Every structure is written in structure tokens, then in C-alpha cells.
mmCIF file of C-alpha atoms in Angstrom:
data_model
loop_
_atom_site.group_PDB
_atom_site.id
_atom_site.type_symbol
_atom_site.label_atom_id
_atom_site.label_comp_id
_atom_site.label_asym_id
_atom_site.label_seq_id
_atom_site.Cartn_x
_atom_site.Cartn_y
_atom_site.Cartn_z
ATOM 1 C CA UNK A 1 157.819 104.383 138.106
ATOM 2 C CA UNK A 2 155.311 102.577 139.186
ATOM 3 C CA UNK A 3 154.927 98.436 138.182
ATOM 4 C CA UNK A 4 151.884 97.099 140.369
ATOM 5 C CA UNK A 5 149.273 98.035 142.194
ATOM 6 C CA UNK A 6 148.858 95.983 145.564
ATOM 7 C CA UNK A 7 145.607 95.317 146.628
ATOM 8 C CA UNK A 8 143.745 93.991 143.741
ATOM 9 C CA UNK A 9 144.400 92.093 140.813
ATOM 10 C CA UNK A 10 144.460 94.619 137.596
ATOM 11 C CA UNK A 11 143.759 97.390 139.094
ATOM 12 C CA UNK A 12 144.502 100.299 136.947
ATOM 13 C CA UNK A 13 145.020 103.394 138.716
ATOM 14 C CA UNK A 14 146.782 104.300 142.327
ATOM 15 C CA UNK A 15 144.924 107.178 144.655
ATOM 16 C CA UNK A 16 146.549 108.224 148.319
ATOM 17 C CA UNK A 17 146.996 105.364 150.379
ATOM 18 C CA UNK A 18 147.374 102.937 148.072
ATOM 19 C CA UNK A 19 150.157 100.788 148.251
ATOM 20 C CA UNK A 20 152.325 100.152 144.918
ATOM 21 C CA UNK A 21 155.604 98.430 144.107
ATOM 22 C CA UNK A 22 158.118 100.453 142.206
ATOM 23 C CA UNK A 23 161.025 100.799 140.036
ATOM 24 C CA UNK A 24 163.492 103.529 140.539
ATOM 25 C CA UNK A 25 164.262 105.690 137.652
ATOM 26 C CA UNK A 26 166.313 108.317 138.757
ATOM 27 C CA UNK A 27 168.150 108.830 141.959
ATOM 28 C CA UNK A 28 169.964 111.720 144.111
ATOM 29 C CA UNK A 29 173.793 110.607 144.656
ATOM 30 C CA UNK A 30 174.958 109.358 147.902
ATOM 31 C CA UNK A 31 171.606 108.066 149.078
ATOM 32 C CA UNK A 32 170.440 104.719 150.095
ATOM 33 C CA UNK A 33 168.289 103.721 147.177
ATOM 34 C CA UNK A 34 170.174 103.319 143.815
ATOM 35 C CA UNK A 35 168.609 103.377 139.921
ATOM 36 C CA UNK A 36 166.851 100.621 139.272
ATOM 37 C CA UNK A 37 166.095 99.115 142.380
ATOM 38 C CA UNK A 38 162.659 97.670 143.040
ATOM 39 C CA UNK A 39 161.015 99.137 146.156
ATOM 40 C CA UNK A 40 157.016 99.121 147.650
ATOM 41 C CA UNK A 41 155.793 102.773 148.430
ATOM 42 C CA UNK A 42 152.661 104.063 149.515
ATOM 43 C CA UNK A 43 151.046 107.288 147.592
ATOM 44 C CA UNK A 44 150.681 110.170 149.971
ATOM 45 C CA UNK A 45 149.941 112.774 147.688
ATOM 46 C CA UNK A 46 148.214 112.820 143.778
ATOM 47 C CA UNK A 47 147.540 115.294 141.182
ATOM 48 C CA UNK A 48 144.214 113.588 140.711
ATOM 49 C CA UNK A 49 141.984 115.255 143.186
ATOM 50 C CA UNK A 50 140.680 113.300 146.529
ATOM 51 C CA UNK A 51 137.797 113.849 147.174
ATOM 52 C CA UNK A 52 135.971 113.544 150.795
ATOM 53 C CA UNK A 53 132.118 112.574 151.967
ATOM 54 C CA UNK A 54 131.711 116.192 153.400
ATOM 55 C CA UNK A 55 132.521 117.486 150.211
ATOM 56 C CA UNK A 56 136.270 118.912 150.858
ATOM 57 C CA UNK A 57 138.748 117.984 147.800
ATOM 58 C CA UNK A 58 142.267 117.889 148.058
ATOM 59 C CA UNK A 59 144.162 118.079 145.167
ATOM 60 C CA UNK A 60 148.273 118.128 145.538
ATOM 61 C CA UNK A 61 151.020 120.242 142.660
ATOM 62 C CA UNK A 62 153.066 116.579 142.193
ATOM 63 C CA UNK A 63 152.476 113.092 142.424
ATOM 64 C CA UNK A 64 154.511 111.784 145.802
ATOM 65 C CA UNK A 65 155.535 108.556 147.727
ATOM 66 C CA UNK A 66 156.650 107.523 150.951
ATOM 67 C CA UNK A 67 158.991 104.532 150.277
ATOM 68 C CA UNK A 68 158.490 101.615 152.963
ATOM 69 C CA UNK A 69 160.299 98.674 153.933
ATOM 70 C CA UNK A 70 158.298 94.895 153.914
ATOM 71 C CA UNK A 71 157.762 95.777 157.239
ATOM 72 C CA UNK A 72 155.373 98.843 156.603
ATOM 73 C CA UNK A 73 158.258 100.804 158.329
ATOM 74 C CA UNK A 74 159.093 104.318 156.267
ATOM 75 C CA UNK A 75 162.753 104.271 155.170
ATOM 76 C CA UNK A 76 162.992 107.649 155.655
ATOM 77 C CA UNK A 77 163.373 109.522 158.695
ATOM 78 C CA UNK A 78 161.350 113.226 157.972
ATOM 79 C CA UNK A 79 158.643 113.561 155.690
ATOM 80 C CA UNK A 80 158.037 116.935 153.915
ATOM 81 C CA UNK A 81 154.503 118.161 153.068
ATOM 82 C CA UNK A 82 151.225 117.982 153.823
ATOM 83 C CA UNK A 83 149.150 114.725 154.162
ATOM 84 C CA UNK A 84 145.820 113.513 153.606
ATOM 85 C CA UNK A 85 144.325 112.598 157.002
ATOM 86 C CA UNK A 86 143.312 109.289 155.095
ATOM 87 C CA UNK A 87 146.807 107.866 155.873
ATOM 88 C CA UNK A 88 145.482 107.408 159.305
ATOM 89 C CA UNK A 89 142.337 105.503 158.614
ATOM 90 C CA UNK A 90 144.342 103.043 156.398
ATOM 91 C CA UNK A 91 146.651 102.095 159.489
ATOM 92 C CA UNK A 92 149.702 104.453 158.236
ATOM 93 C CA UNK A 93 149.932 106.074 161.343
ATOM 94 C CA UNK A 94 153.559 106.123 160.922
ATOM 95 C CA UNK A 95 153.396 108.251 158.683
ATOM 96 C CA UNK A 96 151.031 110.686 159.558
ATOM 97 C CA UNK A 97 153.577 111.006 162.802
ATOM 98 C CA UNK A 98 155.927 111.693 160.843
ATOM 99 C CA UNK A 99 154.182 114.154 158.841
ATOM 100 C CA UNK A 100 154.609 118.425 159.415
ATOM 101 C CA UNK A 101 151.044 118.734 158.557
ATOM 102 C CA UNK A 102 148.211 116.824 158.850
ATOM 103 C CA UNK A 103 145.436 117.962 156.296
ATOM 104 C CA UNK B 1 146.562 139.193 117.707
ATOM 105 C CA UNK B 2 147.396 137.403 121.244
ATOM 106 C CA UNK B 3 147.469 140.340 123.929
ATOM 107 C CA UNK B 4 149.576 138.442 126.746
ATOM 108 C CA UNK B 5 149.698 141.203 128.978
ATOM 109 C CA UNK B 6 148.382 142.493 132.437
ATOM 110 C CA UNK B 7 145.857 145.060 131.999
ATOM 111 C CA UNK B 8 142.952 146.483 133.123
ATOM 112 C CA UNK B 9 139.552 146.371 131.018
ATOM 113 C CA UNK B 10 136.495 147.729 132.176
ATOM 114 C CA UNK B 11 133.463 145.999 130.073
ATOM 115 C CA UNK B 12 130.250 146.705 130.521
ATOM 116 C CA UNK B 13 130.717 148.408 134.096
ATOM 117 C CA UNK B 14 132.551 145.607 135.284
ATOM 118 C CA UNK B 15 136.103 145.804 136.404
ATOM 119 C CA UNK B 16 138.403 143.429 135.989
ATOM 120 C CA UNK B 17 142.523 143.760 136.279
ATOM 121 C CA UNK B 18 143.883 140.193 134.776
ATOM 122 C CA UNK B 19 145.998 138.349 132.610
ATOM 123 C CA UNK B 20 144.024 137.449 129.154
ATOM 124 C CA UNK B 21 145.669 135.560 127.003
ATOM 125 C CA UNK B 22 145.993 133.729 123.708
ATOM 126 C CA UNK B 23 142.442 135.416 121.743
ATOM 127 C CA UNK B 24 142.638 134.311 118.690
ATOM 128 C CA UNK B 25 141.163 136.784 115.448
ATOM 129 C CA UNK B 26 137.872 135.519 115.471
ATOM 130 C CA UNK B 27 137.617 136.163 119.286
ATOM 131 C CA UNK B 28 136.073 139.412 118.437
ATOM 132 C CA UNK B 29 132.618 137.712 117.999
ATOM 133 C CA UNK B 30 132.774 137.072 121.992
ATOM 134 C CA UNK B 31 132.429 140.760 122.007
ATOM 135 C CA UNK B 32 129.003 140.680 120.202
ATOM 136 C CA UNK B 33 127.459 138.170 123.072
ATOM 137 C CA UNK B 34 125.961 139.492 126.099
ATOM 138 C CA UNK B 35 128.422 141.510 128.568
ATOM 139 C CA UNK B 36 127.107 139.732 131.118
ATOM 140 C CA UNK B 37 128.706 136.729 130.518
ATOM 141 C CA UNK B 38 132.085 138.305 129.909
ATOM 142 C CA UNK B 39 133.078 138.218 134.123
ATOM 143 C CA UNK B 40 133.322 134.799 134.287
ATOM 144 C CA UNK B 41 135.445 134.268 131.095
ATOM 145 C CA UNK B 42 138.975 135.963 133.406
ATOM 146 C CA UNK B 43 138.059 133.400 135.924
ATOM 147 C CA UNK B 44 140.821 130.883 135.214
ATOM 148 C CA UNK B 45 142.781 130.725 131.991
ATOM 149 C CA UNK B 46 141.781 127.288 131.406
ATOM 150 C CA UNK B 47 138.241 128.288 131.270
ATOM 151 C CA UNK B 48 139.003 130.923 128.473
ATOM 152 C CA UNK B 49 139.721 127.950 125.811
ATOM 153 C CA UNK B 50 136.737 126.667 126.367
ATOM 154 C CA UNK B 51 134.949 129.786 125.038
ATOM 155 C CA UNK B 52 136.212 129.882 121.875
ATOM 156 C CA UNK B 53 133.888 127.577 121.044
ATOM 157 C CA UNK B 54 130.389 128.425 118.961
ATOM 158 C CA UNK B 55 128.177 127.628 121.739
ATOM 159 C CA UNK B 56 128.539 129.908 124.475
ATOM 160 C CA UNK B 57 125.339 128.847 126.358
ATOM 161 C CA UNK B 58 127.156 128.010 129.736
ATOM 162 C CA UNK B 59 125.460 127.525 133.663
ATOM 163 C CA UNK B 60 127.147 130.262 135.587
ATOM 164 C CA UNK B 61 126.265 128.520 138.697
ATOM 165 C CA UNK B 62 128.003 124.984 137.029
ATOM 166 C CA UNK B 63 130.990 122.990 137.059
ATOM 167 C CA UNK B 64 133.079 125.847 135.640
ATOM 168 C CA UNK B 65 133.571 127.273 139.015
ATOM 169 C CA UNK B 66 136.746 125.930 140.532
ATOM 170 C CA UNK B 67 135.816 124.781 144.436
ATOM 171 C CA UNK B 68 138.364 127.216 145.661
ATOM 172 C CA UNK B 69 136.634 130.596 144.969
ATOM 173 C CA UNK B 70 134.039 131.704 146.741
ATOM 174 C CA UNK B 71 131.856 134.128 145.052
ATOM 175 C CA UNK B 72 128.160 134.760 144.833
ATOM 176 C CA UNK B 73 126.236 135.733 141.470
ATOM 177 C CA UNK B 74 124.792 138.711 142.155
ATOM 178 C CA UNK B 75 128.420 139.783 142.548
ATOM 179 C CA UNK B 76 128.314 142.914 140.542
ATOM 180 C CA UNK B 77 131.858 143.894 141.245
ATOM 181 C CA UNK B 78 133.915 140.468 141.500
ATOM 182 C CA UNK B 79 137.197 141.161 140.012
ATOM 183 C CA UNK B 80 138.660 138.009 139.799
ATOM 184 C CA UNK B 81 141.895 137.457 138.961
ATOM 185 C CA UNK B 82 144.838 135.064 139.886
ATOM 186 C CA UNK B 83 144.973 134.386 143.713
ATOM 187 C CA UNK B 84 147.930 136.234 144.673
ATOM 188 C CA UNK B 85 146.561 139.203 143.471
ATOM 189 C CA UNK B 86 143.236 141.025 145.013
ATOM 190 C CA UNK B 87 142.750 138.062 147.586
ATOM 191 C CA UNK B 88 143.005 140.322 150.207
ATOM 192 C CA UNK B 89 140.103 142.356 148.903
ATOM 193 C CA UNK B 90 138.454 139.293 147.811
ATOM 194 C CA UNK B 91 137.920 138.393 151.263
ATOM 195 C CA UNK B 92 137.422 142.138 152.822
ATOM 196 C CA UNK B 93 134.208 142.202 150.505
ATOM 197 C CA UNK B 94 133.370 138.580 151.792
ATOM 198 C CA UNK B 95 133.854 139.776 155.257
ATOM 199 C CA UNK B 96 131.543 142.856 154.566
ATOM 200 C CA UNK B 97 128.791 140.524 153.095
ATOM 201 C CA UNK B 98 128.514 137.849 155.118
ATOM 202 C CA UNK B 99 129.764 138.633 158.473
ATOM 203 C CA UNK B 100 132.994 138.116 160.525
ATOM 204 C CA UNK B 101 132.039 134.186 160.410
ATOM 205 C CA UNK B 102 131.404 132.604 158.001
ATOM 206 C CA UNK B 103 131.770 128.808 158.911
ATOM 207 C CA UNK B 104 131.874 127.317 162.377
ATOM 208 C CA UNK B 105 132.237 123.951 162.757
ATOM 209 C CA UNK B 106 129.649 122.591 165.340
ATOM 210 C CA UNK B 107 131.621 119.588 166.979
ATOM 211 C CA UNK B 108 133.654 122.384 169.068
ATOM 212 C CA UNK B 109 133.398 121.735 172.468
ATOM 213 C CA UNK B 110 133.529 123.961 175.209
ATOM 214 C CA UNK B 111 136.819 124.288 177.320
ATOM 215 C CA UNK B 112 135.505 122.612 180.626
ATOM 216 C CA UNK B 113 135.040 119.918 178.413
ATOM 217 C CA UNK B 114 137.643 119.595 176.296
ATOM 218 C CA UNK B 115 140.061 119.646 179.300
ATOM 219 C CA UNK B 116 138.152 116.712 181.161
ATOM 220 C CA UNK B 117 138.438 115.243 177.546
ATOM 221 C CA UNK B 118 142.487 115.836 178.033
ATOM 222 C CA UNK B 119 142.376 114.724 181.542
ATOM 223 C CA UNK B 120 140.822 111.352 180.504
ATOM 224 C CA UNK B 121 143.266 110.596 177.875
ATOM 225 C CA UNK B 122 146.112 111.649 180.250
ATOM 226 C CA UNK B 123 144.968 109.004 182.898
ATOM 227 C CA UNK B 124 144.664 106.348 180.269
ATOM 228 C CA UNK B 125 148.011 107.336 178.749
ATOM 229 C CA UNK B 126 149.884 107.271 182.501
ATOM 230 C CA UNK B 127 147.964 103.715 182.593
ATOM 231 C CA UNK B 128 149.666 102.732 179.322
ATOM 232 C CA UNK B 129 152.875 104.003 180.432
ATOM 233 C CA UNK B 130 152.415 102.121 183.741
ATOM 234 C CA UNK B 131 151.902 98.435 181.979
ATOM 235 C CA UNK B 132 155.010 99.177 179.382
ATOM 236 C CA UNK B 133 157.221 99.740 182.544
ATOM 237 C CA UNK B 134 155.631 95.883 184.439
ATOM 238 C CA UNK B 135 157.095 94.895 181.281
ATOM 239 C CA UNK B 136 160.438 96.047 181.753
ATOM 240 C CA UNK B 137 160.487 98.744 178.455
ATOM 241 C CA UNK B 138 163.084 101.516 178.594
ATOM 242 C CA UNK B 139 162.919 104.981 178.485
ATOM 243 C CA UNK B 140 158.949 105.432 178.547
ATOM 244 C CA UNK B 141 158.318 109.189 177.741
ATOM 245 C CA UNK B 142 154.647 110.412 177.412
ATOM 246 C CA UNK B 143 154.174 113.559 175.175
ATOM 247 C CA UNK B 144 151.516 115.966 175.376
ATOM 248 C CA UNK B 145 151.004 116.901 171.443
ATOM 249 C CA UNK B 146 147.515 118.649 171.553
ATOM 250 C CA UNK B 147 149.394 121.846 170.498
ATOM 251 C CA UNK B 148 151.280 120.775 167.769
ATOM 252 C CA UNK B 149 149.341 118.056 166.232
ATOM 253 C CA UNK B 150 145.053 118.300 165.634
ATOM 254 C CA UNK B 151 144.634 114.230 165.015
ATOM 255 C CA UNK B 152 146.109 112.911 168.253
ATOM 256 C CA UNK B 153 146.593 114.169 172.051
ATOM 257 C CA UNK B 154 149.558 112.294 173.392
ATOM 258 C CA UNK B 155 151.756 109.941 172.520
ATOM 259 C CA UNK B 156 154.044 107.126 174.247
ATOM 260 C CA UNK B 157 157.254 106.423 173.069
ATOM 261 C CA UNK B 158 159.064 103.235 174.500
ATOM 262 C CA UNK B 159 162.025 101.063 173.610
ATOM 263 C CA UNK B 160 161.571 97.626 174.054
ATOM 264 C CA UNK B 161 164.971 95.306 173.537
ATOM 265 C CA UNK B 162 163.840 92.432 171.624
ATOM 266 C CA UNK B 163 160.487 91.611 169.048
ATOM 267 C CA UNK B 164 159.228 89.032 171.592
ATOM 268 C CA UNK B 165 159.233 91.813 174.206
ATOM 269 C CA UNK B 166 157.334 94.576 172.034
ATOM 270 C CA UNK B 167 154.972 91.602 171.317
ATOM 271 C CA UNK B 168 154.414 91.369 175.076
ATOM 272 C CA UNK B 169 153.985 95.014 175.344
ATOM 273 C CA UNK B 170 151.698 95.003 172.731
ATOM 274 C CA UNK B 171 149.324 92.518 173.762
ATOM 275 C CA UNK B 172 149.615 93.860 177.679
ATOM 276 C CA UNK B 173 147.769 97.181 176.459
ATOM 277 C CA UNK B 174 145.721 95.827 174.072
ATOM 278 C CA UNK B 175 144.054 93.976 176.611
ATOM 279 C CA UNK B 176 144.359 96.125 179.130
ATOM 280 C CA UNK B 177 142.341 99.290 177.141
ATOM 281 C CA UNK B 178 139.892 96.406 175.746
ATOM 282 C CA UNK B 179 139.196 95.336 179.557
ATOM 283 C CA UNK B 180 139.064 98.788 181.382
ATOM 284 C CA UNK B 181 138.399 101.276 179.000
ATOM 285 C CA UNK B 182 137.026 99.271 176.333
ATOM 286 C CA UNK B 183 139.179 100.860 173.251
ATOM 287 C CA UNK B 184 140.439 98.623 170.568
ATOM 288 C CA UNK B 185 143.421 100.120 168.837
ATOM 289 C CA UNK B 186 144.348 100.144 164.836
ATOM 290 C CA UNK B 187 147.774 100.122 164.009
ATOM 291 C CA UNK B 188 149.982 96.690 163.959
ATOM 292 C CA UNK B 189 148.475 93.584 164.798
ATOM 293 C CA UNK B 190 152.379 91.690 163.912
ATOM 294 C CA UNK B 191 154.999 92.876 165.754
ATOM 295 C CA UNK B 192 157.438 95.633 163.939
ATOM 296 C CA UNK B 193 160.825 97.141 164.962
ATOM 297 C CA UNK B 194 158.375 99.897 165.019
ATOM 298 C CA UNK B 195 155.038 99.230 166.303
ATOM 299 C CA UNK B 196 152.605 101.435 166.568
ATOM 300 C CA UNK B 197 149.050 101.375 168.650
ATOM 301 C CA UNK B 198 146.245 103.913 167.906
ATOM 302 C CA UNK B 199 143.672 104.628 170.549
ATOM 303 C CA UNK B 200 142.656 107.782 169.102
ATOM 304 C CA UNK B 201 143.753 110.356 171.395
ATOM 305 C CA UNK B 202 146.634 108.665 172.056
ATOM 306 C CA UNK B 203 149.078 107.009 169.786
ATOM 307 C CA UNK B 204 152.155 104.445 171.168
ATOM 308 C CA UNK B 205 155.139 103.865 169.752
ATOM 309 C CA UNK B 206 157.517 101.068 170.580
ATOM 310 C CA UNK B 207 160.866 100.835 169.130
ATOM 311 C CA UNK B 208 163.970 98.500 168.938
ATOM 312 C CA UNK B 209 166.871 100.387 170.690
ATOM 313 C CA UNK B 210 168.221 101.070 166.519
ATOM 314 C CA UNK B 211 165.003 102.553 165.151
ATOM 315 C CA UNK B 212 164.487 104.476 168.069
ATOM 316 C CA UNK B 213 167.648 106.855 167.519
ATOM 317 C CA UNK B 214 167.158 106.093 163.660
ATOM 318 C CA UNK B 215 163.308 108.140 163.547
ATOM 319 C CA UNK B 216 164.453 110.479 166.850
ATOM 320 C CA UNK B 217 160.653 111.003 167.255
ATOM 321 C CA UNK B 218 161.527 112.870 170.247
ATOM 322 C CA UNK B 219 163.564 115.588 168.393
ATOM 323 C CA UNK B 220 160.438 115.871 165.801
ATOM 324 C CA UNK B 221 158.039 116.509 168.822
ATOM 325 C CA UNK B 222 160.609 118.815 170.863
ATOM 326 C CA UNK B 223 158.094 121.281 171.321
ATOM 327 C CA UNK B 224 155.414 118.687 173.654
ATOM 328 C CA UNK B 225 155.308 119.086 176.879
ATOM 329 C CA UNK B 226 156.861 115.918 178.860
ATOM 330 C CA UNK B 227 154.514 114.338 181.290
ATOM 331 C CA UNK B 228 156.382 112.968 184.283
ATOM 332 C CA UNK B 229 155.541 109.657 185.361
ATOM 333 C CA UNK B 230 154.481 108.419 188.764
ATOM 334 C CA UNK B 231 157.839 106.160 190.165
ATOM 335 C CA UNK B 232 159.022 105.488 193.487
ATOM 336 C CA UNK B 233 161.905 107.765 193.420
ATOM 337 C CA UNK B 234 159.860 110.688 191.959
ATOM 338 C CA UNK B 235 156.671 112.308 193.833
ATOM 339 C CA UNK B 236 153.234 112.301 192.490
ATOM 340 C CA UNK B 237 153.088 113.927 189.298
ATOM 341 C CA UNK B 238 150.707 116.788 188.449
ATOM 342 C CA UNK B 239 149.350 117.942 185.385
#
């Protein structure tokens, strides 16, 4: 669940490539991150359409984020899905490495 | 009476094979408006609430139309129902319309010049590799990733053994693309057990000795092509 927003003071809503510090409500066993731990993630993929200048939208079936360390460094090793070639632009190129598919 | 069923209507000369769903009783005064309108009402199910409403003065060529389906208005015989369905003959009777294409991008290059393109990139990539070895970096591989990846053409992987190193690394090619090929890179300005430098067409990675095996970038890329690298032991290399 999502707490703050980084970037901007009261900022409402989170879109892709927006960094946002979390809470963990509910966790696979016999994985690194535990219930209730506090982590920063960065948004790769939205319900909430994105839309581009040359008028292509991308619009994902679930709401999805890449946890990171304070080091900007994903914690995981493989990421599945598509992602938004955005990522890139905003200096995640980690994660767009990591990535199957680059949209 | 809600008919939740797959069936096949034909109204007003139009076809149309679809789920329709949820009509409440009074729906039957839908049936009094024009027929025309009627195609565009199986679009999307969503859409099909909206018309129960009084008002059924809509733009055909409005909002309503989801950006996914493309279909002209003059369309006399659009069936359109869900996706999985009659795509295929969807896009037959798109083919048949318009023409074999119907969208070409018109930044393609041709292939002369996309491979001096590749060539270029190569030279500055062997260059990279070149100042990460002065530094005394380990295991300097140089991928060739045009074929799997669209956003990048190589990358450089290199482990460095300590932050101050990678730091040195870092600001060695940083200033060396600034001064000779004048490219600045994004990517990380601090250094990072992982830190990454994007030049565009090609991307380098540095690692500590632990994050190298922890990502195994290498495995992820099998499929690139290795480029060997010019050492004294090993003759010239060719691409």
C-alpha cells in the first residue's frame, strides 16, 4: 500500500515512474520482504492509462511495482512484463535491462 | 428479461454475432430508434449501460470508440464483437480496404546505414571497453543486443572491486565520450554497486563482484552475440 509520494509535497496520485514509499500488506512465504515492512518502489505499470505526445496510450490489467533499495538498485533479480519505455527517460535504466519487453 | 447469451442477431441488415447482456424491460424502446445506431451499441459492454439512458443522441465518430479498434463509418458490415473472436476477419477486411500497409514508420533507415550506424557504436563501445580495462576492471564483456532488445545496441558489462574504483571507471568514460565523441550519458551520477551509463546505443554496466553474480545479466542476455576484444594475447578482432 502505498504511504507517500516522492517527488513533491502532497501530491495525490502516482503514474509510471514515479517513485513511492510503501507498506507491505501481504507477502509470499519464504521471501525476503516480510508484512509490514516499509520499502520505496517505483510504479512500472498502472491501470490508469499513460498516455504519449504521438498519441499512443498504454494502459496495463494491474497496478505493479518494482521494489528498490536506497540505492535505486532493484531488489529483485528478473522482472516480468512489459514496460513503459518511460522508465528509460527517468534514469531507470536498470530496469528497463532487466525488463522482457520494452513497450 | 436479461438475455446473457451468445447469439447472432441480424438488425436492420447488419450482422452482428455477440454477447448482449443485462437489457432491462424498458430496453424495448431502443428498438423504436433508428437501426442505424444499433451497430455501435455491441461495441463494448460498457458502452451498452450507457444507452439505457433517454437521450440517445450520441457522436459515432466520439469518445465512445475505444483507441484499440480500428474501424471506419461507412463500415456497412463491421461485426464487432469481443477481440478474440472475428479479429482475424477484422483485419482480412482491413487488409482488403486499405492495402497490405497500413502504417510505416518513416525514421527507418536503410540497411547500408543502419549497419555504419552499428559499426559506429561498436567502435565507441570497444573504446569504452578499452578505458575500463587501463583501469584495471575484470571480466569486461561487450554484448551485441540489437536483436533482442529495440532501445539499446550493445552493452558493457564490467566488475570493478571496490566503489572508489567504479567511481574511477565512471568518470574515465564520461570524459572520455564527452571529449571524443561528444556524448553525455544519463544514468548515475553517484557511484552504485550497480552503476549504470547510458549513451544511447550503448548502455554500461559496472558491478561489485556480489551484484554481478546476484543480477547474472549475462544469463538474461544469453542470446547476444559476444564481441571479442582487441588484447595482446588475442588477434585483431573482427566484426
Amino acid at each position: 500500500m502505498c504511504i507517500r509520494v516522492i517527488g513533491a509535497s502532497n501530491r495525490r496520485y502516482a503514474h509510471i515512474g514515479d517513485v513511492i514509499v510503501a507498506v507491505i500488506k501481504e507477502a509470499v512465504p519464504n521471501t525476503p520482504l516480510e508484512r509490514s515492512e516499509v520499502i520505496t518502489a517505483i510504479i512500472v505499470s498502472t491501470r490508469k492509462e499513460l498516455k504519449r505526445d504521438n498519441g499512443m496510450i498504454i494502459r496495463y490489467d494491474d497496478n505493479a511495482a518494482v521494489v528498490i533499495d536506497q540505492e535505486g538498485n532493484p531488489k529483485g533479480t528478473r522482472i516480468f512484463g512489459a514496460i513503459a519505455r518511460e522508465l528509460r527517460q527517468l534514469n531507470f535504466t536498470k530496469i528497463v535491462s532487466l525488463a522482457p519487453e520494452v513497450l | 428479461m436479461a438475455v446473457c447469451s451468445t447469439t447472432t442477431l441480424s438488425i436492420g441488415g447488419s450482422v452482428f454475432s455477440g454477447q448482449l447482456r443485462h437489457w432491462e424491460p424498458n430496453e424495448s424502446k431502443l428498438f423504436q430508434k433508428p437501426r442505424s445506431r444499433f451497430r455501435w451499441f455491441c461495441l463494448n459492454d460498457l458502452y451498452l449501460l450507457r444507452f439505457r439512458t433517454k437521450t440517445l443522441n450520441f457522436n459515432p465518430s466520439g469518445s465512445l470508440l475505444p483507441s484499440l479498434y480500428a474501424y471506419g463509418k461507412e463500415a456497412d458490415d463491421a461485426f464487432l464483437s469481443k477481440v478474440n473472436e472475428d479479429t482475424d476477419e477484422m483485419f482480412d477486411d482491413l487488409m482488403k480496404k486499405y492495402g497490405e500497409v497500413v502504417f510505416r514508420k518513416n525514421d527507418r533507415k536503410s540497411p547500408s546505414a543502419e549497419l555504419d550506424d552499428d559499426a559506429e557504436s561498436l567502435s565507441f563501445a570497444v573504446e569504452m571497453a578499452k578505458v575500463a580495462s587501463d583501469v584495471k576492471a575484470a571480466d569486461i564483456r561487450v554484448l551485441f543486443v540489437k536483436p533482442l532488445v529495440y532501445w539499446t545496441r550493445f552493452f558493457i558489462i564490467a566488475t570493478a572491486f571496490s566503489r572508489p574504483q567504479i567511481d574511477a571507471i565512471g568518470s574515465r568514460i564520461r570524459d572520455l565520450a564527452e571529449k571524443k565523441y561528444g556524448k553525455i550519458p544519463s544514468g548515475d551520477a553517484k557511484p552504485n554497486s550497480w552503476t549504470l551509463l547510458d549513451f544511447g546505443d550503448v548502455v554500461v554496466h559496472i558491478f561489485l563482484p556480489q551484484q554481478r553474480a546476484f543480477y547474472n545479466l549475462e544469463e538474461f542476455y544469453g542470446n547476444a552475440t559476444l564481441i571479442e576484444l582487441p588484447s595482446e594475447t588475442q588477434p585483431p578482432f573482427h566484426t
